[in-house]
Amino acid sequence: MIWTLSDGVDGTLGIAANWISNAVSFSLFAIACLIWFIYSETVQGSRLLTARYKVALVTLPTVLVVVLAFTSCWTHALFYIDAQGVYHRCFAYMIQPIVSYCYVIHTSLHAFVQSRRVESLQKKAIYRTLAFFAIPVLVGGTFQVVFSVPGLCVGIMISMLLLYIVCQEQLISTDPLTGLNNRNRFETYMLSLFSNADHTGDVYLLMMDADGFKQINDRYGHVEGDRALQLISTAPKDVCSASGGFIARYGGDEFVVLQKAIAEQDIMRLCEAINDELARAEVLYLLRMSIGYARVGDGVDTWQDLLRAADAELYRVKHEKKKAGVQIR
């Protein structure tokens, strides 16, 4: 806004405002793109940020832009303001948009590639959001470069608004204690999955209930009970996330996993792996899950049928444990 209002205004104040606003604008845009790059690559687990010297190398182009911007008053490298207070581009002007856009384009392409590779639908959604973030920025920035109209700020604001909406959606759909998807997100995902019959092949639903959880609360208190739930939630995350499982806290000490598998034996091994993971927890009490599962097909054609079938199997497993004298409440 300062740049637009001061451009073409002669006099010391107008020219100074034009110089400063452009130098700051050039610098802040490059810095903002660098910060976005670091954030996006961190979310994606990029190797570019695993060492300090790599971070320093990634930061160097931004340092160059900032130096060129604030020395342009003498060097006229990126821009200059004439005696009438009019802004003009100079020979090195394109360094700033090239550096800035390279950050955004690189991390967006990386996120797009990652979204095609990962199995987890949660990660796919996050990576697609990171990939799409660049589009309004690039459109607004290109409009500004070509027509010298401040469209970049509009593009950035649109991208930030879209990202904010996605972040709010994540908060609404996330269980605050465990960080897993909540029941609302689970049911929405089930509806989406069953709306396309082609995607439901070899899909299993695992319903899990913590054995003896009431005893943990009664003996050690609810604070320790919350810690136990957090420990319990890490087991399906560690075991199922790599293979693309959709994991959610269904309610209380109940958890659900939607998992694709070719054979039932794979699901049985998955159930064993979850309890093996829990057995390694360093706590004063036993952590173990009763797990029932059901597969789409053979009369299980809707998500409600799948839920009922898995719940019935969980009840059967708990009943068998109760007959064997295992504490399940």
Short mmCIF file of N, CA and C in Angstrom, two decimals, residues 149-272:
data_model
loop_
_atom_site.label_atom_id
_atom_site.label_comp_id
_atom_site.label_asym_id
_atom_site.label_seq_id
_atom_site.Cartn_x
_atom_site.Cartn_y
_atom_site.Cartn_z
N VAL A 149 1.32 -4.32 -11.07
CA VAL A 149 0.19 -4.05 -10.18
C VAL A 149 0.35 -4.95 -8.96
N PRO A 150 0.14 -4.44 -7.73
CA PRO A 150 0.37 -5.26 -6.53
C PRO A 150 -0.63 -6.40 -6.36
N GLY A 151 -0.46 -7.47 -7.15
CA GLY A 151 -1.33 -8.64 -7.04
C GLY A 151 -0.77 -9.72 -6.15
N LEU A 152 0.52 -9.61 -5.84
CA LEU A 152 1.18 -10.63 -5.04
C LEU A 152 0.58 -10.74 -3.64
N CYS A 153 0.32 -9.59 -3.02
CA CYS A 153 -0.23 -9.60 -1.66
C CYS A 153 -1.61 -10.26 -1.64
N VAL A 154 -2.36 -10.09 -2.72
CA VAL A 154 -3.69 -10.71 -2.81
C VAL A 154 -3.54 -12.23 -2.91
N GLY A 155 -2.59 -12.68 -3.75
CA GLY A 155 -2.35 -14.11 -3.89
C GLY A 155 -1.91 -14.75 -2.59
N ILE A 156 -1.01 -14.07 -1.87
CA ILE A 156 -0.53 -14.59 -0.59
C ILE A 156 -1.68 -14.68 0.42
N MET A 157 -2.52 -13.65 0.44
CA MET A 157 -3.64 -13.65 1.39
C MET A 157 -4.62 -14.77 1.09
N ILE A 158 -4.89 -15.03 -0.19
CA ILE A 158 -5.78 -16.13 -0.56
C ILE A 158 -5.20 -17.46 -0.12
N SER A 159 -3.90 -17.65 -0.35
CA SER A 159 -3.23 -18.89 0.05
C SER A 159 -3.27 -19.07 1.57
N MET A 160 -3.01 -17.98 2.30
CA MET A 160 -3.03 -18.05 3.76
C MET A 160 -4.44 -18.37 4.28
N LEU A 161 -5.45 -17.79 3.64
CA LEU A 161 -6.83 -18.05 4.03
C LEU A 161 -7.19 -19.52 3.82
N LEU A 162 -6.79 -20.06 2.65
CA LEU A 162 -7.07 -21.46 2.36
C LEU A 162 -6.34 -22.38 3.35
N LEU A 163 -5.09 -22.04 3.65
CA LEU A 163 -4.33 -22.84 4.61
C LEU A 163 -4.95 -22.76 5.99
N TYR A 164 -5.41 -21.58 6.37
CA TYR A 164 -6.07 -21.41 7.67
C TYR A 164 -7.33 -22.26 7.77
N ILE A 165 -8.10 -22.28 6.69
CA ILE A 165 -9.33 -23.09 6.67
C ILE A 165 -9.01 -24.57 6.83
N VAL A 166 -7.96 -25.02 6.13
CA VAL A 166 -7.56 -26.42 6.23
C VAL A 166 -7.09 -26.74 7.65
N CYS A 167 -6.31 -25.82 8.25
CA CYS A 167 -5.83 -26.03 9.63
C CYS A 167 -6.99 -26.10 10.62
N GLN A 168 -7.99 -25.24 10.43
CA GLN A 168 -9.16 -25.27 11.30
C GLN A 168 -9.93 -26.57 11.14
N GLU A 169 -10.01 -27.04 9.90
CA GLU A 169 -10.68 -28.32 9.64
C GLU A 169 -9.94 -29.46 10.33
N GLN A 170 -8.60 -29.39 10.31
CA GLN A 170 -7.80 -30.42 10.98
C GLN A 170 -8.07 -30.40 12.48
N LEU A 171 -8.17 -29.19 13.07
CA LEU A 171 -8.44 -29.08 14.50
C LEU A 171 -9.81 -29.65 14.85
N ILE A 172 -10.80 -29.35 14.01
CA ILE A 172 -12.16 -29.83 14.25
C ILE A 172 -12.22 -31.35 14.15
N SER A 173 -11.38 -31.92 13.29
CA SER A 173 -11.43 -33.36 13.01
C SER A 173 -10.44 -34.17 13.82
N THR A 174 -9.71 -33.53 14.74
CA THR A 174 -8.65 -34.22 15.48
C THR A 174 -9.03 -34.37 16.95
N ASP A 175 -8.77 -35.55 17.49
CA ASP A 175 -8.96 -35.78 18.93
C ASP A 175 -7.85 -35.06 19.69
N PRO A 176 -8.18 -34.15 20.60
CA PRO A 176 -7.14 -33.32 21.23
C PRO A 176 -6.19 -34.10 22.14
N LEU A 177 -6.64 -35.20 22.73
CA LEU A 177 -5.80 -35.95 23.66
C LEU A 177 -4.76 -36.80 22.94
N THR A 178 -5.18 -37.52 21.91
CA THR A 178 -4.30 -38.48 21.25
C THR A 178 -3.71 -37.97 19.94
N GLY A 179 -4.31 -36.90 19.36
CA GLY A 179 -3.84 -36.41 18.07
C GLY A 179 -4.33 -37.23 16.90
N LEU A 180 -5.18 -38.24 17.17
CA LEU A 180 -5.74 -39.06 16.09
C LEU A 180 -6.97 -38.39 15.50
N ASN A 181 -7.47 -38.93 14.40
CA ASN A 181 -8.77 -38.49 13.88
C ASN A 181 -9.84 -38.78 14.93
N ASN A 182 -10.85 -37.90 14.97
CA ASN A 182 -11.94 -38.15 15.90
C ASN A 182 -13.08 -38.91 15.23
N ARG A 183 -14.13 -39.17 15.97
CA ARG A 183 -15.23 -39.99 15.44
C ARG A 183 -15.91 -39.32 14.25
N ASN A 184 -16.06 -38.01 14.32
CA ASN A 184 -16.70 -37.30 13.21
C ASN A 184 -15.90 -37.47 11.92
N ARG A 185 -14.57 -37.35 12.02
CA ARG A 185 -13.71 -37.53 10.84
C ARG A 185 -13.78 -38.97 10.34
N PHE A 186 -13.85 -39.92 11.26
CA PHE A 186 -13.94 -41.33 10.89
C PHE A 186 -15.21 -41.60 10.09
N GLU A 187 -16.35 -41.09 10.57
CA GLU A 187 -17.61 -41.34 9.88
C GLU A 187 -17.64 -40.64 8.52
N THR A 188 -17.06 -39.44 8.45
CA THR A 188 -16.97 -38.74 7.17
C THR A 188 -16.12 -39.53 6.19
N TYR A 189 -15.01 -40.08 6.69
CA TYR A 189 -14.12 -40.87 5.84
C TYR A 189 -14.82 -42.14 5.36
N MET A 190 -15.57 -42.79 6.24
CA MET A 190 -16.30 -44.00 5.86
C MET A 190 -17.32 -43.69 4.76
N LEU A 191 -18.05 -42.59 4.92
CA LEU A 191 -19.02 -42.19 3.89
C LEU A 191 -18.33 -41.96 2.56
N SER A 192 -17.19 -41.27 2.59
CA SER A 192 -16.44 -41.00 1.37
C SER A 192 -15.93 -42.29 0.75
N LEU A 193 -15.44 -43.21 1.58
CA LEU A 193 -14.89 -44.47 1.08
C LEU A 193 -15.97 -45.30 0.40
N PHE A 194 -17.15 -45.40 1.02
CA PHE A 194 -18.21 -46.25 0.48
C PHE A 194 -19.00 -45.58 -0.64
N SER A 195 -18.73 -44.29 -0.88
CA SER A 195 -19.38 -43.64 -2.02
C SER A 195 -18.78 -44.08 -3.34
N ASN A 196 -17.59 -44.70 -3.27
CA ASN A 196 -16.92 -45.23 -4.47
C ASN A 196 -16.63 -46.71 -4.21
N ALA A 197 -17.44 -47.58 -4.79
CA ALA A 197 -17.32 -49.02 -4.53
C ALA A 197 -15.97 -49.58 -4.94
N ASP A 198 -15.31 -48.94 -5.91
CA ASP A 198 -14.02 -49.44 -6.38
C ASP A 198 -12.94 -49.34 -5.32
N HIS A 199 -13.12 -48.47 -4.34
CA HIS A 199 -12.10 -48.24 -3.31
C HIS A 199 -12.28 -49.11 -2.07
N THR A 200 -13.36 -49.91 -2.03
CA THR A 200 -13.65 -50.67 -0.82
C THR A 200 -13.14 -52.11 -0.87
N GLY A 201 -12.50 -52.49 -1.96
CA GLY A 201 -11.98 -53.85 -2.06
C GLY A 201 -10.86 -54.10 -1.06
N ASP A 202 -10.92 -55.28 -0.41
CA ASP A 202 -9.90 -55.69 0.57
C ASP A 202 -9.76 -54.71 1.73
N VAL A 203 -10.84 -54.04 2.10
CA VAL A 203 -10.81 -53.11 3.23
C VAL A 203 -11.31 -53.82 4.48
N TYR A 204 -10.53 -53.71 5.54
CA TYR A 204 -10.90 -54.26 6.84
C TYR A 204 -11.08 -53.11 7.83
N LEU A 205 -12.05 -53.30 8.72
CA LEU A 205 -12.23 -52.36 9.83
C LEU A 205 -11.85 -53.08 11.12
N LEU A 206 -10.89 -52.52 11.85
CA LEU A 206 -10.49 -53.05 13.15
C LEU A 206 -11.09 -52.17 14.24
N MET A 207 -11.83 -52.78 15.14
CA MET A 207 -12.35 -52.06 16.32
C MET A 207 -11.59 -52.57 17.53
N MET A 208 -11.04 -51.63 18.31
CA MET A 208 -10.16 -51.98 19.42
C MET A 208 -10.66 -51.35 20.72
N ASP A 209 -10.55 -52.13 21.78
CA ASP A 209 -10.97 -51.66 23.10
C ASP A 209 -9.88 -52.04 24.11
N ALA A 210 -9.48 -51.09 24.93
CA ALA A 210 -8.40 -51.35 25.90
C ALA A 210 -8.89 -52.24 27.03
N ASP A 211 -8.15 -53.30 27.28
CA ASP A 211 -8.50 -54.21 28.38
C ASP A 211 -8.15 -53.58 29.73
N GLY A 212 -9.09 -53.68 30.68
CA GLY A 212 -8.82 -53.23 32.04
C GLY A 212 -8.58 -51.75 32.19
N PHE A 213 -9.11 -50.95 31.29
CA PHE A 213 -8.83 -49.51 31.35
C PHE A 213 -9.48 -48.86 32.58
N LYS A 214 -10.65 -49.34 32.96
CA LYS A 214 -11.33 -48.78 34.14
C LYS A 214 -10.47 -48.97 35.39
N GLN A 215 -9.78 -50.10 35.47
CA GLN A 215 -8.91 -50.37 36.62
C GLN A 215 -7.73 -49.39 36.68
N ILE A 216 -7.24 -48.98 35.51
CA ILE A 216 -6.14 -47.99 35.46
C ILE A 216 -6.62 -46.67 36.03
N ASN A 217 -7.80 -46.23 35.61
CA ASN A 217 -8.37 -44.98 36.13
C ASN A 217 -8.63 -45.06 37.63
N ASP A 218 -9.20 -46.18 38.07
CA ASP A 218 -9.55 -46.31 39.48
C ASP A 218 -8.32 -46.38 40.38
N ARG A 219 -7.28 -47.06 39.92
CA ARG A 219 -6.11 -47.28 40.76
C ARG A 219 -5.09 -46.14 40.67
N TYR A 220 -4.88 -45.61 39.46
CA TYR A 220 -3.80 -44.63 39.26
C TYR A 220 -4.31 -43.21 39.00
N GLY A 221 -5.62 -43.05 38.82
CA GLY A 221 -6.19 -41.73 38.60
C GLY A 221 -6.39 -41.43 37.12
N HIS A 222 -7.19 -40.41 36.86
CA HIS A 222 -7.55 -40.09 35.48
C HIS A 222 -6.42 -39.43 34.70
N VAL A 223 -5.50 -38.78 35.41
CA VAL A 223 -4.35 -38.20 34.71
C VAL A 223 -3.50 -39.31 34.10
N GLU A 224 -3.27 -40.35 34.89
CA GLU A 224 -2.53 -41.51 34.37
C GLU A 224 -3.35 -42.24 33.32
N GLY A 225 -4.69 -42.22 33.49
CA GLY A 225 -5.56 -42.81 32.48
C GLY A 225 -5.42 -42.12 31.14
N ASP A 226 -5.30 -40.79 31.16
CA ASP A 226 -5.08 -40.04 29.92
C ASP A 226 -3.73 -40.40 29.29
N ARG A 227 -2.72 -40.55 30.15
CA ARG A 227 -1.41 -40.94 29.64
C ARG A 227 -1.47 -42.34 29.01
N ALA A 228 -2.24 -43.22 29.64
CA ALA A 228 -2.40 -44.57 29.09
C ALA A 228 -3.06 -44.52 27.72
N LEU A 229 -4.06 -43.66 27.57
CA LEU A 229 -4.73 -43.52 26.27
C LEU A 229 -3.76 -43.01 25.20
N GLN A 230 -2.89 -42.08 25.59
CA GLN A 230 -1.90 -41.58 24.64
C GLN A 230 -0.92 -42.68 24.23
N LEU A 231 -0.52 -43.50 25.20
CA LEU A 231 0.37 -44.62 24.88
C LEU A 231 -0.34 -45.63 23.98
N ILE A 232 -1.61 -45.90 24.29
CA ILE A 232 -2.39 -46.84 23.49
C ILE A 232 -2.53 -46.34 22.05
N SER A 233 -2.71 -45.02 21.90
CA SER A 233 -2.92 -44.47 20.55
C SER A 233 -1.67 -44.56 19.68
N THR A 234 -0.48 -44.60 20.32
CA THR A 234 0.75 -44.65 19.52
C THR A 234 0.95 -46.01 18.87
N ALA A 235 0.39 -47.07 19.47
CA ALA A 235 0.59 -48.42 18.94
C ALA A 235 0.00 -48.57 17.53
N PRO A 236 -1.29 -48.28 17.31
CA PRO A 236 -1.80 -48.38 15.94
C PRO A 236 -1.14 -47.40 14.98
N LYS A 237 -0.74 -46.21 15.51
CA LYS A 237 -0.04 -45.26 14.64
C LYS A 237 1.28 -45.84 14.15
N ASP A 238 2.05 -46.41 15.07
CA ASP A 238 3.36 -46.96 14.71
C ASP A 238 3.23 -48.18 13.79
N VAL A 239 2.19 -48.97 13.99
CA VAL A 239 2.05 -50.22 13.25
C VAL A 239 1.35 -50.01 11.91
N CYS A 240 0.32 -49.16 11.89
CA CYS A 240 -0.55 -49.09 10.71
C CYS A 240 -0.31 -47.90 9.80
N SER A 241 0.31 -46.82 10.28
CA SER A 241 0.45 -45.61 9.46
C SER A 241 1.27 -45.85 8.21
N ALA A 242 2.34 -46.63 8.32
CA ALA A 242 3.23 -46.85 7.17
C ALA A 242 2.52 -47.55 6.03
N SER A 243 1.52 -48.38 6.35
CA SER A 243 0.80 -49.12 5.31
C SER A 243 -0.49 -48.44 4.89
N GLY A 244 -0.66 -47.19 5.30
CA GLY A 244 -1.80 -46.41 4.83
C GLY A 244 -3.07 -46.57 5.62
N GLY A 245 -2.98 -47.08 6.85
CA GLY A 245 -4.17 -47.26 7.66
C GLY A 245 -4.76 -45.93 8.13
N PHE A 246 -6.09 -45.86 8.15
CA PHE A 246 -6.79 -44.68 8.67
C PHE A 246 -7.15 -44.97 10.12
N ILE A 247 -6.62 -44.18 11.05
CA ILE A 247 -6.73 -44.47 12.47
C ILE A 247 -7.54 -43.36 13.14
N ALA A 248 -8.43 -43.74 14.04
CA ALA A 248 -9.25 -42.75 14.74
C ALA A 248 -9.56 -43.22 16.15
N ARG A 249 -9.78 -42.27 17.02
CA ARG A 249 -10.32 -42.58 18.35
C ARG A 249 -11.83 -42.54 18.24
N TYR A 250 -12.45 -43.67 18.49
CA TYR A 250 -13.90 -43.79 18.31
C TYR A 250 -14.65 -43.20 19.50
N GLY A 251 -14.05 -43.31 20.67
CA GLY A 251 -14.67 -42.78 21.89
C GLY A 251 -14.13 -43.50 23.10
N GLY A 252 -13.88 -42.76 24.19
CA GLY A 252 -13.36 -43.38 25.40
C GLY A 252 -12.05 -44.10 25.14
N ASP A 253 -12.04 -45.41 25.44
CA ASP A 253 -10.83 -46.20 25.19
C ASP A 253 -10.99 -47.10 23.96
N GLU A 254 -11.86 -46.69 23.05
CA GLU A 254 -12.10 -47.43 21.81
C GLU A 254 -11.43 -46.72 20.63
N PHE A 255 -10.77 -47.51 19.80
CA PHE A 255 -10.08 -47.00 18.63
C PHE A 255 -10.47 -47.83 17.41
N VAL A 256 -10.40 -47.21 16.24
CA VAL A 256 -10.72 -47.92 15.00
C VAL A 256 -9.60 -47.70 13.98
N VAL A 257 -9.42 -48.70 13.13
CA VAL A 257 -8.45 -48.60 12.04
C VAL A 257 -9.10 -49.15 10.78
N LEU A 258 -9.05 -48.39 9.71
CA LEU A 258 -9.44 -48.90 8.39
C LEU A 258 -8.17 -49.24 7.64
N GLN A 259 -8.06 -50.48 7.23
CA GLN A 259 -6.80 -50.97 6.67
C GLN A 259 -7.08 -51.86 5.47
N LYS A 260 -6.30 -51.63 4.40
CA LYS A 260 -6.38 -52.51 3.24
C LYS A 260 -5.41 -53.67 3.42
N ALA A 261 -5.87 -54.87 3.09
CA ALA A 261 -5.01 -56.04 3.20
C ALA A 261 -5.48 -57.09 2.21
N ILE A 262 -4.55 -57.82 1.65
CA ILE A 262 -4.88 -58.84 0.65
C ILE A 262 -5.46 -60.08 1.32
N ALA A 263 -4.90 -60.46 2.48
CA ALA A 263 -5.32 -61.68 3.16
C ALA A 263 -5.63 -61.40 4.62
N GLU A 264 -6.50 -62.23 5.20
CA GLU A 264 -6.87 -62.06 6.60
C GLU A 264 -5.67 -62.26 7.51
N GLN A 265 -4.72 -63.11 7.09
CA GLN A 265 -3.53 -63.34 7.90
C GLN A 265 -2.75 -62.05 8.14
N ASP A 266 -2.78 -61.16 7.15
CA ASP A 266 -2.09 -59.87 7.31
C ASP A 266 -2.72 -59.06 8.44
N ILE A 267 -4.04 -59.10 8.53
CA ILE A 267 -4.75 -58.38 9.59
C ILE A 267 -4.47 -59.02 10.94
N MET A 268 -4.43 -60.33 10.98
CA MET A 268 -4.12 -61.02 12.24
C MET A 268 -2.73 -60.65 12.75
N ARG A 269 -1.78 -60.59 11.81
CA ARG A 269 -0.42 -60.18 12.20
C ARG A 269 -0.40 -58.73 12.67
N LEU A 270 -1.23 -57.90 12.05
CA LEU A 270 -1.33 -56.49 12.45
C LEU A 270 -1.85 -56.38 13.88
N CYS A 271 -2.86 -57.16 14.22
CA CYS A 271 -3.41 -57.15 15.57
C CYS A 271 -2.36 -57.59 16.58
N GLU A 272 -1.60 -58.62 16.24
CA GLU A 272 -0.54 -59.09 17.13
C GLU A 272 0.54 -58.02 17.30
#
